[in-house]
PDB file of C-alpha atoms in Angstrom:
ATOM      1  CA  MET A   1       0.040   0.079   0.012  1.00  0.00           C
ATOM      2  CA  VAL A   2       1.227   3.409  -0.855  1.00  0.00           C
ATOM      3  CA  ASN A   3       1.666   5.578   2.209  1.00  0.00           C
ATOM      4  CA  ALA A   4       0.698   9.097   0.792  1.00  0.00           C
ATOM      5  CA  ARG A   5       2.657  10.770   3.466  1.00  0.00           C
ATOM      6  CA  ASP A   6       5.824   9.411   2.004  1.00  0.00           C
ATOM      7  CA  THR A   7       4.961  11.639  -1.406  1.00  0.00           C
ATOM      8  CA  LEU A   8       5.273  14.920   0.232  1.00  0.00           C
ATOM      9  CA  LYS A   9       7.872  17.430  -0.477  1.00  0.00           C
ATOM     10  CA  VAL A  10      10.767  17.534   1.989  1.00  0.00           C
ATOM     11  CA  GLY A  11      13.392  20.148   2.779  1.00  0.00           C
ATOM     12  CA  LEU A  12      12.834  24.039   3.663  1.00  0.00           C
ATOM     13  CA  LEU A  13      16.264  25.467   2.516  1.00  0.00           C
ATOM     14  CA  PRO A  14      16.477  29.335   3.259  1.00  0.00           C
ATOM     15  CA  PRO A  15      16.911  32.095   0.667  1.00  0.00           C
ATOM     16  CA  ALA A  16      20.486  32.366  -0.676  1.00  0.00           C
ATOM     17  CA  GLY A  17      22.636  34.612   1.769  1.00  0.00           C
ATOM     18  CA  SER A  18      20.642  33.844   4.847  1.00  0.00           C
ATOM     19  CA  PRO A  19      22.676  33.331   8.015  1.00  0.00           C
ATOM     20  CA  PRO A  20      23.504  29.971   9.247  1.00  0.00           C
ATOM     21  CA  VAL A  21      20.866  28.587  11.851  1.00  0.00           C
ATOM     22  CA  GLU A  22      22.377  28.909  15.486  1.00  0.00           C
ATOM     23  CA  TRP A  23      22.914  25.407  16.946  1.00  0.00           C
ATOM     24  CA  ARG A  24      22.779  25.117  20.539  1.00  0.00           C
ATOM     25  CA  SER A  25      23.119  22.418  23.097  1.00  0.00           C
ATOM     26  CA  SER A  26      22.373  21.988  26.899  1.00  0.00           C
ATOM     27  CA  ASP A  27      24.248  19.486  29.069  1.00  0.00           C
ATOM     28  CA  ALA A  28      21.903  19.813  32.123  1.00  0.00           C
ATOM     29  CA  LEU A  29      18.354  18.968  32.297  1.00  0.00           C
ATOM     30  CA  VAL A  30      16.091  21.831  31.367  1.00  0.00           C
ATOM     31  CA  ALA A  31      12.831  22.753  33.305  1.00  0.00           C
ATOM     32  CA  TYR A  32       9.812  22.549  30.923  1.00  0.00           C
ATOM     33  CA  ASP A  33       8.545  25.740  32.028  1.00  0.00           C
ATOM     34  CA  ASP A  34      12.006  27.477  31.615  1.00  0.00           C
ATOM     35  CA  ALA A  35      12.607  25.839  27.991  1.00  0.00           C
ATOM     36  CA  VAL A  36       9.074  27.314  26.842  1.00  0.00           C
ATOM     37  CA  ALA A  37       9.819  30.640  28.350  1.00  0.00           C
ATOM     38  CA  ILE A  38      12.689  30.833  26.244  1.00  0.00           C
ATOM     39  CA  MET A  39      11.469  29.397  22.985  1.00  0.00           C
ATOM     40  CA  GLN A  40       8.512  32.040  22.939  1.00  0.00           C
ATOM     41  CA  ALA A  41      11.081  34.802  23.660  1.00  0.00           C
ATOM     42  CA  ARG A  42      13.085  33.242  20.825  1.00  0.00           C
ATOM     43  CA  ALA A  43      10.229  33.143  18.333  1.00  0.00           C
ATOM     44  CA  ALA A  44       9.236  36.467  18.919  1.00  0.00           C
ATOM     45  CA  ALA A  45      12.767  38.020  18.127  1.00  0.00           C
ATOM     46  CA  ILE A  46      12.962  36.120  15.069  1.00  0.00           C
ATOM     47  CA  ALA A  47       9.612  36.968  13.983  1.00  0.00           C
ATOM     48  CA  SER A  48      11.231  40.800  14.248  1.00  0.00           C
ATOM     49  CA  ASP A  49      14.494  39.844  12.736  1.00  0.00           C
ATOM     50  CA  ALA A  50      15.996  40.387  15.952  1.00  0.00           C
ATOM     51  CA  GLU A  51      17.714  36.876  16.286  1.00  0.00           C
ATOM     52  CA  ARG A  52      18.657  34.492  14.205  1.00  0.00           C
ATOM     53  CA  GLU A  53      16.681  30.899  13.713  1.00  0.00           C
ATOM     54  CA  LEU A  54      17.709  28.317  16.340  1.00  0.00           C
ATOM     55  CA  VAL A  55      17.895  24.757  17.058  1.00  0.00           C
ATOM     56  CA  TRP A  56      18.138  23.887  20.356  1.00  0.00           C
ATOM     57  CA  LEU A  57      19.009  20.068  21.551  1.00  0.00           C
ATOM     58  CA  ILE A  58      18.101  19.511  25.113  1.00  0.00           C
ATOM     59  CA  GLU A  59      17.119  17.181  27.839  1.00  0.00           C
ATOM     60  CA  HIS A  60      13.970  17.239  30.257  1.00  0.00           C
ATOM     61  CA  PRO A  61      13.649  15.865  33.650  1.00  0.00           C
ATOM     62  CA  PRO A  62      10.436  13.359  33.821  1.00  0.00           C
ATOM     63  CA  LEU A  63       7.462  15.135  32.930  1.00  0.00           C
ATOM     64  CA  TYR A  64       4.002  14.415  30.957  1.00  0.00           C
ATOM     65  CA  THR A  65       3.099  17.264  28.304  1.00  0.00           C
ATOM     66  CA  ALA A  66      -0.198  17.585  26.853  1.00  0.00           C
ATOM     67  CA  GLY A  67      -0.861  18.641  23.490  1.00  0.00           C
ATOM     68  CA  THR A  68      -4.051  20.856  22.000  1.00  0.00           C
ATOM     69  CA  SER A  69      -5.794  17.538  21.143  1.00  0.00           C
ATOM     70  CA  ALA A  70      -4.962  15.656  24.145  1.00  0.00           C
ATOM     71  CA  HIS A  71      -8.006  13.820  26.076  1.00  0.00           C
ATOM     72  CA  ARG A  72      -7.677  13.744  29.799  1.00  0.00           C
ATOM     73  CA  GLY A  73      -8.001   9.943  29.749  1.00  0.00           C
ATOM     74  CA  ASP A  74      -4.742   9.287  28.160  1.00  0.00           C
ATOM     75  CA  VAL A  75      -2.892   9.977  31.523  1.00  0.00           C
ATOM     76  CA  ILE A  76      -3.367   6.571  33.286  1.00  0.00           C
ATOM     77  CA  GLY A  77      -1.049   7.533  36.392  1.00  0.00           C
ATOM     78  CA  ALA A  78       0.583  11.202  37.034  1.00  0.00           C
ATOM     79  CA  ARG A  79       3.710   9.923  37.940  1.00  0.00           C
ATOM     80  CA  PHE A  80       5.636  13.177  36.763  1.00  0.00           C
ATOM     81  CA  PRO A  81       3.914  16.413  36.241  1.00  0.00           C
ATOM     82  CA  VAL A  82       2.214  17.381  33.698  1.00  0.00           C
ATOM     83  CA  PHE A  83       2.126  20.396  31.434  1.00  0.00           C
ATOM     84  CA  ASP A  84      -0.351  21.994  28.932  1.00  0.00           C
ATOM     85  CA  SER A  85       2.170  22.468  25.973  1.00  0.00           C
ATOM     86  CA  GLY A  86       0.416  24.672  23.686  1.00  0.00           C
ATOM     87  CA  ARG A  87       1.743  22.503  20.810  1.00  0.00           C
ATOM     88  CA  GLY A  88      -0.319  20.312  18.429  1.00  0.00           C
ATOM     89  CA  GLY A  89      -0.787  16.492  19.149  1.00  0.00           C
ATOM     90  CA  GLN A  90      -1.555  14.530  22.344  1.00  0.00           C
ATOM     91  CA  THR A  91       0.189  13.415  25.223  1.00  0.00           C
ATOM     92  CA  THR A  92       3.549  12.515  25.367  1.00  0.00           C
ATOM     93  CA  TYR A  93       6.713  11.819  27.844  1.00  0.00           C
ATOM     94  CA  HIS A  94       9.870  13.549  27.970  1.00  0.00           C
ATOM     95  CA  GLY A  95      12.777  12.661  29.947  1.00  0.00           C
ATOM     96  CA  PRO A  96      16.641  11.801  30.565  1.00  0.00           C
ATOM     97  CA  GLY A  97      18.126   9.854  27.951  1.00  0.00           C
ATOM     98  CA  GLN A  98      15.382  11.342  25.030  1.00  0.00           C
ATOM     99  CA  ARG A  99      16.946  13.822  22.556  1.00  0.00           C
ATOM    100  CA  VAL A 100      14.560  16.948  22.577  1.00  0.00           C
ATOM    101  CA  ALA A 101      14.892  19.157  19.533  1.00  0.00           C
ATOM    102  CA  TYR A 102      13.273  22.588  20.093  1.00  0.00           C
ATOM    103  CA  VAL A 103      13.344  24.297  16.063  1.00  0.00           C
ATOM    104  CA  MET A 104      12.617  27.531  15.681  1.00  0.00           C
ATOM    105  CA  LEU A 105      12.438  28.314  12.101  1.00  0.00           C
ATOM    106  CA  ASP A 106      11.089  30.996   9.864  1.00  0.00           C
ATOM    107  CA  LEU A 107       8.495  29.726   7.504  1.00  0.00           C
ATOM    108  CA  LYS A 108       7.920  33.609   6.057  1.00  0.00           C
ATOM    109  CA  ARG A 109      11.362  33.230   4.726  1.00  0.00           C
ATOM    110  CA  ARG A 110      11.828  29.152   3.834  1.00  0.00           C
ATOM    111  CA  GLY A 111       7.870  29.024   2.524  1.00  0.00           C
ATOM    112  CA  PRO A 112       4.863  28.917   4.686  1.00  0.00           C
ATOM    113  CA  ASP A 113       3.741  25.532   4.327  1.00  0.00           C
ATOM    114  CA  VAL A 114       3.565  23.628   7.683  1.00  0.00           C
ATOM    115  CA  ARG A 115       2.817  20.114   6.377  1.00  0.00           C
ATOM    116  CA  ARG A 116       6.193  20.378   4.312  1.00  0.00           C
ATOM    117  CA  PHE A 117       7.758  21.508   7.775  1.00  0.00           C
ATOM    118  CA  VAL A 118       6.197  18.523   9.444  1.00  0.00           C
ATOM    119  CA  ALA A 119       7.081  15.932   6.627  1.00  0.00           C
ATOM    120  CA  SER A 120      10.855  17.673   6.551  1.00  0.00           C
ATOM    121  CA  LEU A 121      10.635  16.914  10.484  1.00  0.00           C
ATOM    122  CA  GLU A 122       9.999  13.692   9.822  1.00  0.00           C
ATOM    123  CA  GLU A 123      12.440  12.910   7.176  1.00  0.00           C
ATOM    124  CA  TRP A 124      15.215  14.485   9.518  1.00  0.00           C
ATOM    125  CA  ILE A 125      14.617  11.777  12.106  1.00  0.00           C
ATOM    126  CA  ILE A 126      14.343   9.083   9.139  1.00  0.00           C
ATOM    127  CA  ARG A 127      17.787  10.059   7.982  1.00  0.00           C
ATOM    128  CA  THR A 128      19.291  10.234  11.689  1.00  0.00           C
ATOM    129  CA  LEU A 129      18.025   6.826  12.248  1.00  0.00           C
ATOM    130  CA  ALA A 130      19.436   5.370   9.030  1.00  0.00           C
ATOM    131  CA  ALA A 131      22.862   6.500  10.026  1.00  0.00           C
ATOM    132  CA  PHE A 132      22.347   3.535  13.100  1.00  0.00           C
ATOM    133  CA  ASN A 133      20.983   1.208  10.561  1.00  0.00           C
ATOM    134  CA  VAL A 134      17.675   1.590  11.948  1.00  0.00           C
ATOM    135  CA  ARG A 135      14.786   2.324   9.461  1.00  0.00           C
ATOM    136  CA  GLY A 136      11.984   4.652  10.815  1.00  0.00           C
ATOM    137  CA  GLU A 137       8.991   5.106   8.624  1.00  0.00           C
ATOM    138  CA  ARG A 138       6.127   7.568   8.338  1.00  0.00           C
ATOM    139  CA  ARG A 139       2.751   6.231   8.877  1.00  0.00           C
ATOM    140  CA  GLU A 140      -0.709   7.733   7.170  1.00  0.00           C
ATOM    141  CA  ASP A 141      -2.819   7.817  10.063  1.00  0.00           C
ATOM    142  CA  ARG A 142      -0.178   8.389  12.805  1.00  0.00           C
ATOM    143  CA  ILE A 143       2.399  11.295  13.318  1.00  0.00           C
ATOM    144  CA  GLY A 144       5.747  10.728  14.370  1.00  0.00           C
ATOM    145  CA  VAL A 145       8.409   7.826  13.079  1.00  0.00           C
ATOM    146  CA  TRP A 146       7.789   4.308  13.611  1.00  0.00           C
ATOM    147  CA  VAL A 147       9.867   1.151  13.289  1.00  0.00           C
ATOM    148  CA  ARG A 148       8.461  -2.187  12.408  1.00  0.00           C
ATOM    149  CA  ARG A 149       8.744  -5.032  15.327  1.00  0.00           C
ATOM    150  CA  PRO A 150       7.804  -8.211  13.525  1.00  0.00           C
ATOM    151  CA  GLU A 151       9.564 -10.005  16.376  1.00  0.00           C
ATOM    152  CA  LYS A 152       6.578  -9.082  18.531  1.00  0.00           C
ATOM    153  CA  GLY A 153       3.860 -10.067  16.181  1.00  0.00           C
ATOM    154  CA  ASP A 154       2.272  -9.181  13.134  1.00  0.00           C
ATOM    155  CA  GLY A 155       1.623  -5.876  12.589  1.00  0.00           C
ATOM    156  CA  PHE A 156       3.178  -4.482  15.434  1.00  0.00           C
ATOM    157  CA  GLU A 157       5.307  -1.447  15.443  1.00  0.00           C
ATOM    158  CA  ASP A 158       6.866   1.111  17.946  1.00  0.00           C
ATOM    159  CA  LYS A 159       7.262   4.911  17.897  1.00  0.00           C
ATOM    160  CA  ILE A 160      10.907   5.847  18.197  1.00  0.00           C
ATOM    161  CA  ALA A 161      10.361   9.643  17.767  1.00  0.00           C
ATOM    162  CA  ALA A 162       7.549  12.088  18.764  1.00  0.00           C
ATOM    163  CA  ILE A 163       6.659  15.514  16.580  1.00  0.00           C
ATOM    164  CA  GLY A 164       4.775  18.359  18.041  1.00  0.00           C
ATOM    165  CA  ILE A 165       4.759  21.845  16.742  1.00  0.00           C
ATOM    166  CA  ARG A 166       3.217  25.349  17.330  1.00  0.00           C
ATOM    167  CA  VAL A 167       3.415  28.257  14.400  1.00  0.00           C
ATOM    168  CA  THR A 168       3.183  31.608  15.914  1.00  0.00           C
ATOM    169  CA  GLN A 169       3.693  34.410  13.012  1.00  0.00           C
ATOM    170  CA  TRP A 170       5.111  31.633  11.024  1.00  0.00           C
ATOM    171  CA  VAL A 171       7.750  30.979  13.478  1.00  0.00           C
ATOM    172  CA  THR A 172       8.191  27.059  14.475  1.00  0.00           C
ATOM    173  CA  LEU A 173       8.436  26.176  18.210  1.00  0.00           C
ATOM    174  CA  HIS A 174       8.694  22.987  19.972  1.00  0.00           C
ATOM    175  CA  GLY A 175       9.834  20.300  17.406  1.00  0.00           C
ATOM    176  CA  MET A 176      10.670  16.532  18.231  1.00  0.00           C
ATOM    177  CA  ALA A 177      11.663  13.870  20.797  1.00  0.00           C
ATOM    178  CA  LEU A 178      13.778  11.473  19.591  1.00  0.00           C
ATOM    179  CA  ASN A 179      14.284   8.128  22.224  1.00  0.00           C
ATOM    180  CA  VAL A 180      18.003   7.227  22.771  1.00  0.00           C
ATOM    181  CA  GLU A 181      18.041   5.646  25.895  1.00  0.00           C
ATOM    182  CA  PRO A 182      15.240   6.592  28.088  1.00  0.00           C
ATOM    183  CA  ASP A 183      13.348   4.838  30.474  1.00  0.00           C
ATOM    184  CA  LEU A 184      10.921   3.268  28.434  1.00  0.00           C
ATOM    185  CA  SER A 185       8.801   2.148  31.802  1.00  0.00           C
ATOM    186  CA  HIS A 186       7.760   6.051  31.978  1.00  0.00           C
ATOM    187  CA  PHE A 187       5.556   5.817  29.232  1.00  0.00           C
ATOM    188  CA  ALA A 188       3.299   3.378  31.188  1.00  0.00           C
ATOM    189  CA  GLY A 189       1.945   6.524  32.885  1.00  0.00           C
ATOM    190  CA  ILE A 190      -0.003   7.583  29.872  1.00  0.00           C
ATOM    191  CA  VAL A 191      -1.222   6.868  26.557  1.00  0.00           C
ATOM    192  CA  PRO A 192       1.406   7.703  24.190  1.00  0.00           C
ATOM    193  CA  CYS A 193       0.202  10.305  21.596  1.00  0.00           C
ATOM    194  CA  GLY A 194      -3.334   8.751  22.118  1.00  0.00           C
ATOM    195  CA  VAL A 195      -2.672   5.458  20.529  1.00  0.00           C
ATOM    196  CA  SER A 196      -3.809   2.760  22.536  1.00  0.00           C
ATOM    197  CA  ASP A 197      -3.684  -0.235  19.938  1.00  0.00           C
ATOM    198  CA  ARG A 198      -1.567  -2.992  21.779  1.00  0.00           C
ATOM    199  CA  ARG A 199       0.137  -3.745  18.784  1.00  0.00           C
ATOM    200  CA  TYR A 200       1.733  -0.111  18.889  1.00  0.00           C
ATOM    201  CA  GLY A 201       4.600   0.913  21.578  1.00  0.00           C
ATOM    202  CA  VAL A 202       7.444   2.970  22.096  1.00  0.00           C
ATOM    203  CA  THR A 203      10.827   2.037  21.720  1.00  0.00           C
ATOM    204  CA  SER A 204      14.646   3.278  21.605  1.00  0.00           C
ATOM    205  CA  LEU A 205      18.003   3.166  19.868  1.00  0.00           C
ATOM    206  CA  ALA A 206      19.032   1.449  23.538  1.00  0.00           C
ATOM    207  CA  ASP A 207      16.205  -0.939  22.887  1.00  0.00           C
ATOM    208  CA  PHE A 208      17.549  -2.023  19.805  1.00  0.00           C
ATOM    209  CA  GLY A 209      20.618  -2.879  21.297  1.00  0.00           C
ATOM    210  CA  LEU A 210      22.572  -0.084  20.117  1.00  0.00           C
ATOM    211  CA  THR A 211      25.371   1.907  22.105  1.00  0.00           C
ATOM    212  CA  ALA A 212      24.941   5.313  20.398  1.00  0.00           C
ATOM    213  CA  THR A 213      25.712   8.051  22.795  1.00  0.00           C
ATOM    214  CA  MET A 214      24.148  11.306  22.895  1.00  0.00           C
ATOM    215  CA  GLN A 215      26.774  12.973  21.153  1.00  0.00           C
ATOM    216  CA  ASP A 216      26.747  10.214  18.271  1.00  0.00           C
ATOM    217  CA  VAL A 217      22.978  11.002  17.947  1.00  0.00           C
ATOM    218  CA  ASP A 218      23.371  14.768  18.379  1.00  0.00           C
ATOM    219  CA  LEU A 219      26.490  14.838  15.386  1.00  0.00           C
ATOM    220  CA  ALA A 220      24.094  12.824  13.044  1.00  0.00           C
ATOM    221  CA  LEU A 221      21.122  15.334  13.941  1.00  0.00           C
ATOM    222  CA  ARG A 222      23.211  18.061  12.729  1.00  0.00           C
ATOM    223  CA  ARG A 223      24.886  16.562   9.418  1.00  0.00           C
ATOM    224  CA  GLU A 224      20.938  15.610   8.376  1.00  0.00           C
ATOM    225  CA  PHE A 225      19.475  18.804   9.615  1.00  0.00           C
ATOM    226  CA  GLU A 226      21.893  21.092   7.131  1.00  0.00           C
ATOM    227  CA  ALA A 227      21.166  18.726   4.274  1.00  0.00           C
ATOM    228  CA  LEU A 228      17.325  19.405   4.712  1.00  0.00           C
ATOM    229  CA  PHE A 229      17.423  23.056   6.264  1.00  0.00           C
ATOM    230  CA  GLY A 230      20.605  24.510   5.553  1.00  0.00           C
ATOM    231  CA  ALA A 231      23.850  25.440   7.535  1.00  0.00           C
ATOM    232  CA  THR A 232      24.149  25.811  11.157  1.00  0.00           C
ATOM    233  CA  ASP A 233      26.786  27.544  13.524  1.00  0.00           C
ATOM    234  CA  TYR A 234      27.428  26.010  16.916  1.00  0.00           C
ATOM    235  CA  SER A 235      27.193  28.639  19.486  1.00  0.00           C
ATOM    236  CA  VAL A 236      28.476  28.131  23.145  1.00  0.00           C
ATOM    237  CA  GLY A 237      26.932  28.948  26.072  1.00  0.00           C
ATOM    238  CA  SER A 238      23.695  28.278  28.221  1.00  0.00           C
ATOM    239  CA  MET A 239      20.091  29.217  26.871  1.00  0.00           C
ATOM    240  CA  GLU A 240      19.097  28.983  30.266  1.00  0.00           C
ATOM    241  CA  ASN A 241      21.209  31.930  31.543  1.00  0.00           C
ATOM    242  CA  ARG A 242      19.061  34.007  28.556  1.00  0.00           C
ATOM    243  CA  SER A 243      15.704  32.923  30.050  1.00  0.00           C
ATOM    244  CA  PRO A 244      13.449  35.703  30.218  1.00  0.00           C
ATOM    245  CA  GLY A 245      11.650  34.651  33.024  1.00  0.00           C
ATOM    246  CA  ARG A 246       9.175  31.399  33.662  1.00  0.00           C
ATOM    247  CA  THR A 247       5.988  32.523  31.476  1.00  0.00           C
ATOM    248  CA  GLY A 248       3.603  30.720  29.497  1.00  0.00           C
ATOM    249  CA  ALA A 249       3.501  27.364  31.050  1.00  0.00           C
ATOM    250  CA  ARG A 250       2.289  25.805  34.269  1.00  0.00           C
ATOM    251  CA  SER A 251       1.873  22.285  35.365  1.00  0.00           C
ATOM    252  CA  SER A 252      -1.768  21.258  34.968  1.00  0.00           C
ATOM    253  CA  ALA A 253      -3.997  18.201  34.016  1.00  0.00           C
ATOM    254  CA  PRO A 254      -4.395  17.562  30.411  1.00  0.00           C
ATOM    255  CA  PRO A 255      -7.235  19.784  28.731  1.00  0.00           C
ATOM    256  CA  SER A 256     -10.192  17.610  28.043  1.00  0.00           C
ATOM    257  CA  ARG A 257     -10.307  18.213  24.224  1.00  0.00           C
TER     258      ARG A 257
END
């Protein structure tokens, strides 16, 4: 069966002469509300041409986030704080061992095509996984990137990366989360992304027996990002020190929507 989502155009290169995307990585765990405040401030600055575009690689302490389509019943047992995220999608988990990439790009300049942007994020993940000999795939009816698990049974698949975005003034916020070596048992507190079919679970690079470090993954992410979105420029220094304060996000139960 042909997956129509595989036919979507991918890649959103900037206009010629654009400055490189700022590429940053935080070593310490970043609180979710701090990350949201930083993203919101940076997106506003990008929209007003006061700052460059940014990709920010981080890890969070254990927590759950609820997107704009989340259902209250998707939190089975709130072992960790639950945050309203403002991004699209449903409920997901973030925690140590998961590489979260917050992507702040200006679609006014690159092309105001949200579907293409999401398809390009998926392609970014798929190409990164290929560097570790893992075949990630799109699905027509399920967002994110999936890996077939025939050893578990016919039709079984596991999600290895989640995608959730928001677009404000044509600047993107949030992005993707790739499971490198998280504690997969932490996903048991929710129905991940609203998918309750027992054939569909979650996995990670470590679950496949791979010993890739976060640095290994980051190198592959940067290489594949540049092929799809253009040049980057690595910046040294903590984004957290530039936080405008904790605004725009607070711990709460997922909305009933």
